mmCIF file of C-alpha atoms in Angstrom:
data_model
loop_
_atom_site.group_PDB
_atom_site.id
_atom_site.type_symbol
_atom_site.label_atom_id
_atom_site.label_comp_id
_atom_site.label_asym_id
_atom_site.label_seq_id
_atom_site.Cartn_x
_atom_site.Cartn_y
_atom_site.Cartn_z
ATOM 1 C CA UNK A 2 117.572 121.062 61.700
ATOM 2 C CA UNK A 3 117.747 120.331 65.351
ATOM 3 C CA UNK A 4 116.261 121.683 68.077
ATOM 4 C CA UNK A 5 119.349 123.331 69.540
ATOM 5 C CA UNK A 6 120.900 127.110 70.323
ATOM 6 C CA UNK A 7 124.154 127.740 68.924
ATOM 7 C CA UNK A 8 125.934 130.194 70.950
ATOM 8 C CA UNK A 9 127.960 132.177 68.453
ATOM 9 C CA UNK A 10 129.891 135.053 68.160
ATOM 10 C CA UNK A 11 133.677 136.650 67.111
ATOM 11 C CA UNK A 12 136.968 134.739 69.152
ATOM 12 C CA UNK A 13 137.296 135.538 72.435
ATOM 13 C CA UNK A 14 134.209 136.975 73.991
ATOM 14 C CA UNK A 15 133.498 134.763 76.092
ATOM 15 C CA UNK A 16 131.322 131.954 74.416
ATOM 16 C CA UNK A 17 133.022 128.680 75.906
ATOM 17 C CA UNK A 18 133.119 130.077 79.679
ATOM 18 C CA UNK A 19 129.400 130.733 79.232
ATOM 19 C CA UNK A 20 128.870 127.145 77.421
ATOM 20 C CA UNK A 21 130.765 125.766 80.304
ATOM 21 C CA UNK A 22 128.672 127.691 83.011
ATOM 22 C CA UNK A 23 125.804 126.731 81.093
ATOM 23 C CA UNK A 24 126.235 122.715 81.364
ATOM 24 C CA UNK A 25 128.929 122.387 83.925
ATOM 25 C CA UNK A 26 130.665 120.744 80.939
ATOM 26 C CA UNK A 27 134.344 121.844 80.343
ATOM 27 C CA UNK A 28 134.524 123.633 77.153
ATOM 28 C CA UNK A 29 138.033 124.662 76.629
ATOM 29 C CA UNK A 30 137.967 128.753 77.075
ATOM 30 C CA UNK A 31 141.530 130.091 76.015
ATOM 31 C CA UNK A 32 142.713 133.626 75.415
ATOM 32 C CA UNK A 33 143.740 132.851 72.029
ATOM 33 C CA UNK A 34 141.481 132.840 68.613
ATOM 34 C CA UNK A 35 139.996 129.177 67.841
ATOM 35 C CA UNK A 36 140.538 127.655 70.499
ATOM 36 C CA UNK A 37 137.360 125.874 69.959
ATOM 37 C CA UNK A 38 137.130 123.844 66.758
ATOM 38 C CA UNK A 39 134.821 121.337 66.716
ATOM 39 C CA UNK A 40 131.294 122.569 68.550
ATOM 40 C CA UNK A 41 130.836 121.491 71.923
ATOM 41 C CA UNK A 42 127.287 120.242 72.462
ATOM 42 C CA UNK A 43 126.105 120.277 76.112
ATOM 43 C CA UNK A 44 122.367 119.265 77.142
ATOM 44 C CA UNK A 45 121.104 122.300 80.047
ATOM 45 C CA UNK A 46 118.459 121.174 82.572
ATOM 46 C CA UNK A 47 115.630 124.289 82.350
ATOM 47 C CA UNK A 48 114.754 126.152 85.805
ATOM 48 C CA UNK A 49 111.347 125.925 86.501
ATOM 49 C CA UNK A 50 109.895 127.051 89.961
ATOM 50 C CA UNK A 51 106.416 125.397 88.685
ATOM 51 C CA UNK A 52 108.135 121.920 88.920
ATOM 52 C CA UNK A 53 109.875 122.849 91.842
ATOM 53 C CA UNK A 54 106.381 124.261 93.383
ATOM 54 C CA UNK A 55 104.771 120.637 92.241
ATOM 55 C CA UNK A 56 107.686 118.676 93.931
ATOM 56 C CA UNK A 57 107.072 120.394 97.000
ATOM 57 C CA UNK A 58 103.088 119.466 96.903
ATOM 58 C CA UNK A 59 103.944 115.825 95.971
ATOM 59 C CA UNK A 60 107.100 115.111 97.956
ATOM 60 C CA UNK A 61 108.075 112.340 95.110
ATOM 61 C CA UNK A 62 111.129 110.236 94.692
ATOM 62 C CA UNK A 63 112.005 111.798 91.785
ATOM 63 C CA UNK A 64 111.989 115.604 89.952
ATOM 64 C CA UNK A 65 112.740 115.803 86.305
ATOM 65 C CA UNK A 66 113.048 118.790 84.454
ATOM 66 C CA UNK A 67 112.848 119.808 81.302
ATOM 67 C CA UNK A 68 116.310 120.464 79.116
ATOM 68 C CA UNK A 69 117.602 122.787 76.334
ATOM 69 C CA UNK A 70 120.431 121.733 73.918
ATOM 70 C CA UNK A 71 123.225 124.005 73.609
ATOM 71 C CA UNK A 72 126.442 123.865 70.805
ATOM 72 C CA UNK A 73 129.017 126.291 71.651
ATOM 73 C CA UNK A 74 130.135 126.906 67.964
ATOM 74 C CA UNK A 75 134.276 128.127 67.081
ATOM 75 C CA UNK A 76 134.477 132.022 66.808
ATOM 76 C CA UNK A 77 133.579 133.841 63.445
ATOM 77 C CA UNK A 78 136.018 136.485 62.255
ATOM 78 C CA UNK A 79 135.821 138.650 58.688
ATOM 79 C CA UNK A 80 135.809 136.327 55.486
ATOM 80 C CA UNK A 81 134.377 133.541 57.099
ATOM 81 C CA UNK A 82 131.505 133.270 54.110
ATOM 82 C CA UNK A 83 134.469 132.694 51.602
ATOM 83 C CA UNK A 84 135.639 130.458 54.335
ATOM 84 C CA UNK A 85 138.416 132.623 56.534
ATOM 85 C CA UNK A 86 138.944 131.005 59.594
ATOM 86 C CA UNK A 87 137.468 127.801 59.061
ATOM 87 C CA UNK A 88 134.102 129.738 58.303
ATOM 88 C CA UNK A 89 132.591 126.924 56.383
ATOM 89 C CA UNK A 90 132.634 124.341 58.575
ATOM 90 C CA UNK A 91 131.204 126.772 61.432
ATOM 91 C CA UNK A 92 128.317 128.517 59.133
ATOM 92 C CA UNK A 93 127.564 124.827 58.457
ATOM 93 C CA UNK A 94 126.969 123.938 62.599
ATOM 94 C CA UNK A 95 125.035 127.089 62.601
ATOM 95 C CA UNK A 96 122.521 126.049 59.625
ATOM 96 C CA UNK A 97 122.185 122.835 61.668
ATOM 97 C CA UNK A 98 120.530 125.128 64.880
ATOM 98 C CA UNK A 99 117.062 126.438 65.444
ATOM 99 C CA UNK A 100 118.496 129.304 67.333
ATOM 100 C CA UNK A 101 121.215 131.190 67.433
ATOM 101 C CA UNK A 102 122.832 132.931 70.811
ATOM 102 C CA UNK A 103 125.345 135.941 69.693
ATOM 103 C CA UNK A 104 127.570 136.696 72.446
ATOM 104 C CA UNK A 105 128.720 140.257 72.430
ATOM 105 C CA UNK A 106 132.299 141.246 74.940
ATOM 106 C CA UNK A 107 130.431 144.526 76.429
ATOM 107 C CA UNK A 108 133.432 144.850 78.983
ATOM 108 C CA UNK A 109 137.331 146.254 78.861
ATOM 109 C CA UNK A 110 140.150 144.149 79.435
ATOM 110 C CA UNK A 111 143.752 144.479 78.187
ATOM 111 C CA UNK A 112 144.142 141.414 79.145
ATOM 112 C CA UNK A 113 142.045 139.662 76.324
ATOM 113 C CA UNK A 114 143.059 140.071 72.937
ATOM 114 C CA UNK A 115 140.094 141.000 71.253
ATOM 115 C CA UNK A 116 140.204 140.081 67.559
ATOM 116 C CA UNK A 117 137.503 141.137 64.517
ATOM 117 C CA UNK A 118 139.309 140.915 61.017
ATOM 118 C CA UNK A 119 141.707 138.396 61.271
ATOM 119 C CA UNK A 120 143.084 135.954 64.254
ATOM 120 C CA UNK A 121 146.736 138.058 64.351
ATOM 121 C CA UNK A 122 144.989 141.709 64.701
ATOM 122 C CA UNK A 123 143.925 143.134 67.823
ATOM 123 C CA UNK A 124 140.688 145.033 67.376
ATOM 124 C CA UNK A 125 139.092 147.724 69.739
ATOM 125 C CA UNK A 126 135.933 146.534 72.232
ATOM 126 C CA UNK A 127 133.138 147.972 69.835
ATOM 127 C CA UNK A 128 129.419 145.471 69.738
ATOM 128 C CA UNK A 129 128.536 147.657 66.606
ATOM 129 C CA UNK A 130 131.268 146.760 64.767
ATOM 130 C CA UNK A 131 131.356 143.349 66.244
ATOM 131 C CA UNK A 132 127.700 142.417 65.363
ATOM 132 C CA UNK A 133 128.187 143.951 61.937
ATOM 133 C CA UNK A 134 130.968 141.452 61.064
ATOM 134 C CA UNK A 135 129.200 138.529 62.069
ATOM 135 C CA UNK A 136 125.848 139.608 60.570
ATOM 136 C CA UNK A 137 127.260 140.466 57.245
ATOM 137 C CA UNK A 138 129.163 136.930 56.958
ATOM 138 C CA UNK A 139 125.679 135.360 58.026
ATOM 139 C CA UNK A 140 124.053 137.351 55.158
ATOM 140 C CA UNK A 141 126.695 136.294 52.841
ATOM 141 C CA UNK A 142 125.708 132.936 53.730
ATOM 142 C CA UNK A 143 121.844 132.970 52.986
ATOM 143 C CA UNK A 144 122.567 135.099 50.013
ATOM 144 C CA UNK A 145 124.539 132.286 48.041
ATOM 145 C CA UNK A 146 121.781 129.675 49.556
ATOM 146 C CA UNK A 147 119.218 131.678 47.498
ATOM 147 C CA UNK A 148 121.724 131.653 45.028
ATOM 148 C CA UNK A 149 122.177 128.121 44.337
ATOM 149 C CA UNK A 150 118.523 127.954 45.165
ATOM 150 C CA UNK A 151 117.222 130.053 41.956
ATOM 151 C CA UNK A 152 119.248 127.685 39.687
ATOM 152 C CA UNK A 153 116.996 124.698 40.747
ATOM 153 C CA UNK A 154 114.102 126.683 40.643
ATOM 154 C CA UNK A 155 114.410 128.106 36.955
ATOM 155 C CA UNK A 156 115.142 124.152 36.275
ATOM 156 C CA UNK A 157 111.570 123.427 38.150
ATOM 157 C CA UNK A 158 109.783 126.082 36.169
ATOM 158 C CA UNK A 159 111.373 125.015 32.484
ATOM 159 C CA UNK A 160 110.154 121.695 33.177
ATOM 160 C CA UNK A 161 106.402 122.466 34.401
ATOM 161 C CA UNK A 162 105.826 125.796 33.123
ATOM 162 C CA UNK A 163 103.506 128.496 34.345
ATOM 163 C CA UNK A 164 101.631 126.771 36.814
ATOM 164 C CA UNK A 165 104.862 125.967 39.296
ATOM 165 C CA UNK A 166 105.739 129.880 38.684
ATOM 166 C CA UNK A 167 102.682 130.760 39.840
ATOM 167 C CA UNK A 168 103.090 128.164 42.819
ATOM 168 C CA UNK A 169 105.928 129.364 43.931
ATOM 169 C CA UNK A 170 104.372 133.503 44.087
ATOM 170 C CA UNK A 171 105.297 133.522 47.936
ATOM 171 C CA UNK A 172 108.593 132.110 47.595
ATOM 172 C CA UNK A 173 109.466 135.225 44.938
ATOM 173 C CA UNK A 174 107.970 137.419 47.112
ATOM 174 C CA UNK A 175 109.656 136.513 50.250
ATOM 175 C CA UNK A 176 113.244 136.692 48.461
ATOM 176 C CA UNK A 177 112.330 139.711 47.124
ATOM 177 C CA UNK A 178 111.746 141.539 50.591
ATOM 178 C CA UNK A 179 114.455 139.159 51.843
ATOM 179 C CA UNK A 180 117.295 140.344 49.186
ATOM 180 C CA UNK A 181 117.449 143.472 49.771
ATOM 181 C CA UNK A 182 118.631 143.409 53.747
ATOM 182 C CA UNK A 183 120.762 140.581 53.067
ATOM 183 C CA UNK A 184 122.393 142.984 50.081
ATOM 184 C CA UNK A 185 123.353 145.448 53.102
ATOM 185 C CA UNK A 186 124.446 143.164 55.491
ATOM 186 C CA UNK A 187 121.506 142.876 57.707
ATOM 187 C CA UNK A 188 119.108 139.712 58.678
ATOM 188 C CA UNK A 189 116.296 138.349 56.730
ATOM 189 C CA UNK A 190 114.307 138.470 60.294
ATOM 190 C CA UNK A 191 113.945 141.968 59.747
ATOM 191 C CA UNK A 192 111.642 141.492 56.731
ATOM 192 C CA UNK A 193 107.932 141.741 56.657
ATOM 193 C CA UNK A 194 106.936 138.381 55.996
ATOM 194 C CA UNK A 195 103.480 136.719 55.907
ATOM 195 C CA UNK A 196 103.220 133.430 56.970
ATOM 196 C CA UNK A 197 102.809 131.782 53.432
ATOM 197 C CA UNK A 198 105.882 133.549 52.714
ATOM 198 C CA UNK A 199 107.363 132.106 55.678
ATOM 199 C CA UNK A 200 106.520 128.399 55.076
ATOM 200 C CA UNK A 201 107.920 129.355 51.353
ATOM 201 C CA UNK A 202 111.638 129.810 52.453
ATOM 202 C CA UNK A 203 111.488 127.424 55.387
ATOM 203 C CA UNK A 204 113.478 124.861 54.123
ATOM 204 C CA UNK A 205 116.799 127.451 52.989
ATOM 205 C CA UNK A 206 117.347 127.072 56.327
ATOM 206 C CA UNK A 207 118.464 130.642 56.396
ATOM 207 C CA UNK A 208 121.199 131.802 58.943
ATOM 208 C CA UNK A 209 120.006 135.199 59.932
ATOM 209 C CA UNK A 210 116.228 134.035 59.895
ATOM 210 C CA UNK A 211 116.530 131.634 62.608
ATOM 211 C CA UNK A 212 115.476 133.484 66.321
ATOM 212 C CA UNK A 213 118.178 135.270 67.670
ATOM 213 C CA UNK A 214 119.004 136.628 71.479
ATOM 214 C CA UNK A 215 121.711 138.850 71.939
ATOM 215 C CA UNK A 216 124.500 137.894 75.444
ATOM 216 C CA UNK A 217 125.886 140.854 76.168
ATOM 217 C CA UNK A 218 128.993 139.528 78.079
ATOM 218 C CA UNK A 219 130.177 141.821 80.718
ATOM 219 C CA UNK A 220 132.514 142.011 83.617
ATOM 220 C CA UNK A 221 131.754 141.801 87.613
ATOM 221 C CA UNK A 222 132.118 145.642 88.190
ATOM 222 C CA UNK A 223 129.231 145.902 86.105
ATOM 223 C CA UNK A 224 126.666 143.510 87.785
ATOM 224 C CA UNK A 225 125.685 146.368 90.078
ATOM 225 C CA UNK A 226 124.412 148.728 87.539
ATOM 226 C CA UNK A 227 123.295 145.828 84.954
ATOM 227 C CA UNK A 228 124.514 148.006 82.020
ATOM 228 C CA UNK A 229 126.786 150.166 80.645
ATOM 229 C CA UNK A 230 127.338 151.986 77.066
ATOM 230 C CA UNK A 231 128.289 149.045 74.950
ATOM 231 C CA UNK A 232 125.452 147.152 76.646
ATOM 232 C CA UNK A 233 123.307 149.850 75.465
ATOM 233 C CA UNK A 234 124.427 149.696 72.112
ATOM 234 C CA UNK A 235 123.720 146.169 71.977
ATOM 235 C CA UNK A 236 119.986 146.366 72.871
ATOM 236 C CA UNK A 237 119.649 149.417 70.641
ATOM 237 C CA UNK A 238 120.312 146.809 67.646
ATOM 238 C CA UNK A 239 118.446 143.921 69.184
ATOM 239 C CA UNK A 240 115.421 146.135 69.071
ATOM 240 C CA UNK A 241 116.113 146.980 65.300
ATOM 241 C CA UNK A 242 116.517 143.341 64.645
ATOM 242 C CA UNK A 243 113.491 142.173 66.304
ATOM 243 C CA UNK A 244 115.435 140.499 68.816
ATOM 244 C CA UNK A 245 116.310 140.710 72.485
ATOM 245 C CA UNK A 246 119.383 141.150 74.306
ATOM 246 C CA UNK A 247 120.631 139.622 77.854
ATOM 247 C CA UNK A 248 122.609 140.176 80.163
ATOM 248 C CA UNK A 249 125.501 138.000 81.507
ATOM 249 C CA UNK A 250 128.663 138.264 83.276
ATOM 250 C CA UNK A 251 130.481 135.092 82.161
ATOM 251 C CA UNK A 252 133.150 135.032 84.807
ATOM 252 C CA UNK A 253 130.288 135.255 87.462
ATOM 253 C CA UNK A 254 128.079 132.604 85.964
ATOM 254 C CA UNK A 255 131.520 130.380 85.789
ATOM 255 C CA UNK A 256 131.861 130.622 89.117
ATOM 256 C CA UNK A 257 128.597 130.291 90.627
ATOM 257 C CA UNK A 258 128.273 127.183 88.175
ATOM 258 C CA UNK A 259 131.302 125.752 90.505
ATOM 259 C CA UNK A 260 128.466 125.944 93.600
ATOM 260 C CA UNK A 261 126.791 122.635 94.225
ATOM 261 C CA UNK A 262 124.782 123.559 97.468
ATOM 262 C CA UNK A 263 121.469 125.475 96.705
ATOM 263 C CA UNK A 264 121.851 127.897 99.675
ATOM 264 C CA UNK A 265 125.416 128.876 98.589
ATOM 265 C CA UNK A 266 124.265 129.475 95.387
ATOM 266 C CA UNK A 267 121.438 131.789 96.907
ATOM 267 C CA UNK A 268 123.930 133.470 98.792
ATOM 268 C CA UNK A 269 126.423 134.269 96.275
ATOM 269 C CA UNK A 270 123.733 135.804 93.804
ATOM 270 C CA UNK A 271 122.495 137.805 96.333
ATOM 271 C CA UNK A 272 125.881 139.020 96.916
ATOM 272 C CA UNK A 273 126.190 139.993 93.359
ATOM 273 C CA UNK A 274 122.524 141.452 93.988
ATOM 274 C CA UNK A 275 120.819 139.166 91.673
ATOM 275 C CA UNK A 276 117.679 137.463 92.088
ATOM 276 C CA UNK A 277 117.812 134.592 89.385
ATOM 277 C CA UNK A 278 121.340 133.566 87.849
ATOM 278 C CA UNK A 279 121.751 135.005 83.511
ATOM 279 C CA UNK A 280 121.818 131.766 82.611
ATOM 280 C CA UNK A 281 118.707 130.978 83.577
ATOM 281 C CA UNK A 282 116.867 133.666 82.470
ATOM 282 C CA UNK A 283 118.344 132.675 79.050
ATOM 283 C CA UNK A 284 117.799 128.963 78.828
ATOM 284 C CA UNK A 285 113.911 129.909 79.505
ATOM 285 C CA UNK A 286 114.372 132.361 76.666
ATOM 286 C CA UNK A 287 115.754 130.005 74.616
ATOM 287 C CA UNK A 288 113.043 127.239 74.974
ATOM 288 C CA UNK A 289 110.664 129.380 73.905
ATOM 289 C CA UNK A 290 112.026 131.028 71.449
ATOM 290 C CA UNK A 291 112.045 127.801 69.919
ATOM 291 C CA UNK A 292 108.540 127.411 70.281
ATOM 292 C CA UNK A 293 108.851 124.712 72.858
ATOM 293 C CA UNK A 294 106.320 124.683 75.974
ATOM 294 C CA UNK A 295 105.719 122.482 79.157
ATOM 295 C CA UNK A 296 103.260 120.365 80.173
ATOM 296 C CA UNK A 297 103.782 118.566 83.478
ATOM 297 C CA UNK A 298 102.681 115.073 85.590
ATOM 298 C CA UNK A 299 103.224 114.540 89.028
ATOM 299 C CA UNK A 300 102.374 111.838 91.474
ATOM 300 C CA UNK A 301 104.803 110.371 94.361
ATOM 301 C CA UNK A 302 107.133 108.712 92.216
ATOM 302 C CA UNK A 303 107.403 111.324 89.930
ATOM 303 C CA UNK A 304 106.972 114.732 89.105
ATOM 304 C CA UNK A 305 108.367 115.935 85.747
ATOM 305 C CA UNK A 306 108.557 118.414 82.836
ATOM 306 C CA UNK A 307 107.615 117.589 79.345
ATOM 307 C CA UNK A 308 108.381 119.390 76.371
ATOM 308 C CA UNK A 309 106.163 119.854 73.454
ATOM 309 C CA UNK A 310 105.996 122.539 70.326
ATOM 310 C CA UNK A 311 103.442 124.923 71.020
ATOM 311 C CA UNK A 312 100.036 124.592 69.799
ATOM 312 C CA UNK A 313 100.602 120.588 69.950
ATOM 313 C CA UNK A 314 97.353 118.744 70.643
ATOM 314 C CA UNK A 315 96.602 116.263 74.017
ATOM 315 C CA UNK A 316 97.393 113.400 71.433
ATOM 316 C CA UNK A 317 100.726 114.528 71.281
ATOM 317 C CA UNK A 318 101.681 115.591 74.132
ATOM 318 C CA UNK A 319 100.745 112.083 75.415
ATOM 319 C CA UNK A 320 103.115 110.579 72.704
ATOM 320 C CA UNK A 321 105.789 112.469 74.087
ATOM 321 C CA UNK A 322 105.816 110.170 77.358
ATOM 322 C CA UNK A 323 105.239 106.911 74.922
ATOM 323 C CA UNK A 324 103.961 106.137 71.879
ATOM 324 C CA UNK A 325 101.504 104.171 72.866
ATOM 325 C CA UNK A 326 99.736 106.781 74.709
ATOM 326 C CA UNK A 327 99.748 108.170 71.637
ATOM 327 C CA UNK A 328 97.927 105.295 69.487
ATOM 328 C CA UNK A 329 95.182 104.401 72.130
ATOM 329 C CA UNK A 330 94.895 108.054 73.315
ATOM 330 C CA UNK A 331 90.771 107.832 75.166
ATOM 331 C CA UNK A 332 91.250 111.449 76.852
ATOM 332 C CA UNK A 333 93.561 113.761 79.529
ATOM 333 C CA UNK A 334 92.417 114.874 82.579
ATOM 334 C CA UNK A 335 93.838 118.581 83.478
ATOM 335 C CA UNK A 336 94.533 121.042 85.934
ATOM 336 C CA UNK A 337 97.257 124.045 86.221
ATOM 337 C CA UNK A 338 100.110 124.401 88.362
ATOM 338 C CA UNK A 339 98.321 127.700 88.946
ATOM 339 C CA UNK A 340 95.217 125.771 90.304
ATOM 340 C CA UNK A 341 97.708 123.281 92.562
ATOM 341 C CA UNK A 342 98.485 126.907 93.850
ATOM 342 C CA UNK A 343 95.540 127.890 94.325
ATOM 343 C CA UNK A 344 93.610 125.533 95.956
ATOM 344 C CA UNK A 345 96.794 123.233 97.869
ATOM 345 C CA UNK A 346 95.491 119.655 95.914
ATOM 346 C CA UNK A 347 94.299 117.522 93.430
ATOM 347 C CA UNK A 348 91.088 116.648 95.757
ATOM 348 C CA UNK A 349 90.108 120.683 96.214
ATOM 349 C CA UNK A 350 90.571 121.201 92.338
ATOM 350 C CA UNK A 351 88.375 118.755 91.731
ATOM 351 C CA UNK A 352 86.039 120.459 94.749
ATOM 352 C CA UNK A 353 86.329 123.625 93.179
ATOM 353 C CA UNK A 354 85.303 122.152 89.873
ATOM 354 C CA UNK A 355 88.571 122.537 87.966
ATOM 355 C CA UNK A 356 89.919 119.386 87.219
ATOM 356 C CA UNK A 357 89.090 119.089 83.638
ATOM 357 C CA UNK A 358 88.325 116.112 80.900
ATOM 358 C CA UNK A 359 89.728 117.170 77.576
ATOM 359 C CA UNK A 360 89.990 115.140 74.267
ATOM 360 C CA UNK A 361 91.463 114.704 70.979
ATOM 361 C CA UNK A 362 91.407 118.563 69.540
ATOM 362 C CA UNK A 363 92.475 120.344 73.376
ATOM 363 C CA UNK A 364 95.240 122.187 72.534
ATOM 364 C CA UNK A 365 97.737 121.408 75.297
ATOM 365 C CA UNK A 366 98.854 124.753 77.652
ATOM 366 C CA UNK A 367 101.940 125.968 79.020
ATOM 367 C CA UNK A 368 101.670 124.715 83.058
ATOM 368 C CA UNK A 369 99.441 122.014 82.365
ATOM 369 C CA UNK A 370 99.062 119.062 84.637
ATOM 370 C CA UNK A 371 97.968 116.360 82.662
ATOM 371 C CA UNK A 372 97.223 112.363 83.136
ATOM 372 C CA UNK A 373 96.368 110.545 80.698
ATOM 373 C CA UNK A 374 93.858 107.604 79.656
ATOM 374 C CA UNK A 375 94.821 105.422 76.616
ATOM 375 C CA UNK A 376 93.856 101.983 75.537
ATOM 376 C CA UNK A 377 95.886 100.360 73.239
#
């Protein structure tokens, strides 16, 4: 499984204009159903103000940021479990994401055909319904993965007997609260799982397990307000599903993506009355829902953003700039963006008695500055 978002959701609400927004790379967006086939798979530089804070401080050559893989997967209509539409091929790119993105059309426009059941039959604007369809093809999904699952595990126990039954207690347990939902359509996210029974199903690879936001994709008139009814319903659900819901206007995003200069981009947002652009907001959302953090190192050549899996050691996290790091690792010195802000420079932390030594077992923090000392 990679660490990417898979921006799904039915034909034709809006998934490749906000792909295209997203990574300035041109999707083909099309009022017509399918018009994307094969996923497109664009790589999303991730705002962060503490970089931009850091490059201010350090003036270097050179500011890297951190990034967040997107795939823009083909539209999901009804019957796409039993493989309507192509659904095979596209439940297969979504198994191969760590999260999933489910665009929702929360806006009215003749203009669109908006489709649900088939790709010939126009459908009313409803998210219910919409999310429905696409969550009960998901659970169709997982439920014949469990399926095919329980044959090779009543193979497993025949051949070792009692003591791989007992073994595999939280993996029983976990289907059995799992079942159920999927049964009725809804997500295996929903269940009460402990964290053995977790790590038991990990490796189904689940659809409607994986972390989910909801983009509720509306127009321009309703930017001002920020919501309207089927907006509403859509967070209603998200809240059910122990997800979250956003807010985009694709059309917007599309064009402000269009904007090279900063301070036109500034201006047009505020325009719009928006402080930070959707997109944003959801690529940070993204990164953590896949349990990714940032660690950072700055100098005058180069200030940058480094990714790392939460709760990743100092090891680690120095392996992630080379391996060798890695293999001689001797310790990390530290600080936090929030003490750069604090106290203006590396010399007053270290006057103020906050520049830190840390070794092997420091657990590595969101906003950390760290350089490292390795021998190898």
């Amino acid at each position: 499984m990679k660490l990417t978002c898979g921006i799904v959701g039915l034909p034709n609400v809006g998934k490749s204009t906000i792909f295209s927004a997203l990574t300035k790379a041109p999707a083909e967006a099309a009022n017509y159903p399918f018009c994307t086939i094969d996923p497109n798979i664009g790589i999303v530089d991730l705002p962060d103000e503490r970089l931009d804070f850091m490059a201010s401080v350090f003036q270097p050559k050179k500011k890297i940021p951190a990034t967040v893989d997107f795939v823009d997967i083909a539209g999901l209509i009804k019957g796409a479990s039993s493989g309507e539409g192509l659904g095979n091929k596209f439940l297969a790119n979504i198994r191969e994401t760590a999260v999933i993105a489910h665009v929702v059309r929360c806006f009215d426009n003749p203009d669109i055909q908006h489709v649900r059941d088939d790709a010939k039959t126009e459908a009313p604007v409803d998210p219910e319904s919409d999310i429905l369809t696409i969550d009960f093809e998901l659970a169709q999904a997982d439920l014949d993965t469990i399926a095919k699952r329980a044959e090779k595990i009543t193979k497993q126990i025949r051949a070792l007997g009692k003591d791989e039954e007992k073994r595999l207690a939280p993996y029983f347990s976990a289907v059995e609260k799992i079942k159920p939902l999927l049964t009725d359509g809804k997500c295996a996210r929903m269940a009460d799982l402990t964290d053995e029974e977790k790590n038991a199903v990990y490796d189904l690879h689940l659809l409607t397990i994986k972390p989910q936001v909801f983009i509720c994709n509306i127009d321009e008139d309703t930017i001002p307000a920020g919501t309207n009814k089927y907006v509403e319903t859509v967070q209603k659900i998200a809240k059910e599903q122990k997800s979250e819901a956003i807010v985009i206007c694709g059309k917007f995003e599309a064009d402000l993506a269009e904007i090279d200069d900063e301070n036109d981009r500034k201006e047009f947002m505020e325009s719009a009355g928006l402080k930070e652009s959707g997109l944003s907001v959801l690529a940070k959302h993204v990164y953590h829902l896949m349990g990714l953090r940032t660690f950072f190192t700055g100098g005058s050549d180069e200030c940058r953003a480094w990714t790392i899996h939460e709760g990743d050691k100092a090891p680690q996290a120095a392996g992630v700039i080379h391996t060798d790091f890695e293999k001689g690792f001797i310790k990390a010195e530290a600080y936090t963006v929030n003490d750069l802000k604090q106290y203006g420079s590396e010399a007053k932390i270290k006057e103020a008695g906050k520049y830190r030594q840390e070794g092997k077992d420091y657990v590595v923090q969101d906003g950390d500055v760290l350089f490292f000392k390795f021998n190898v």
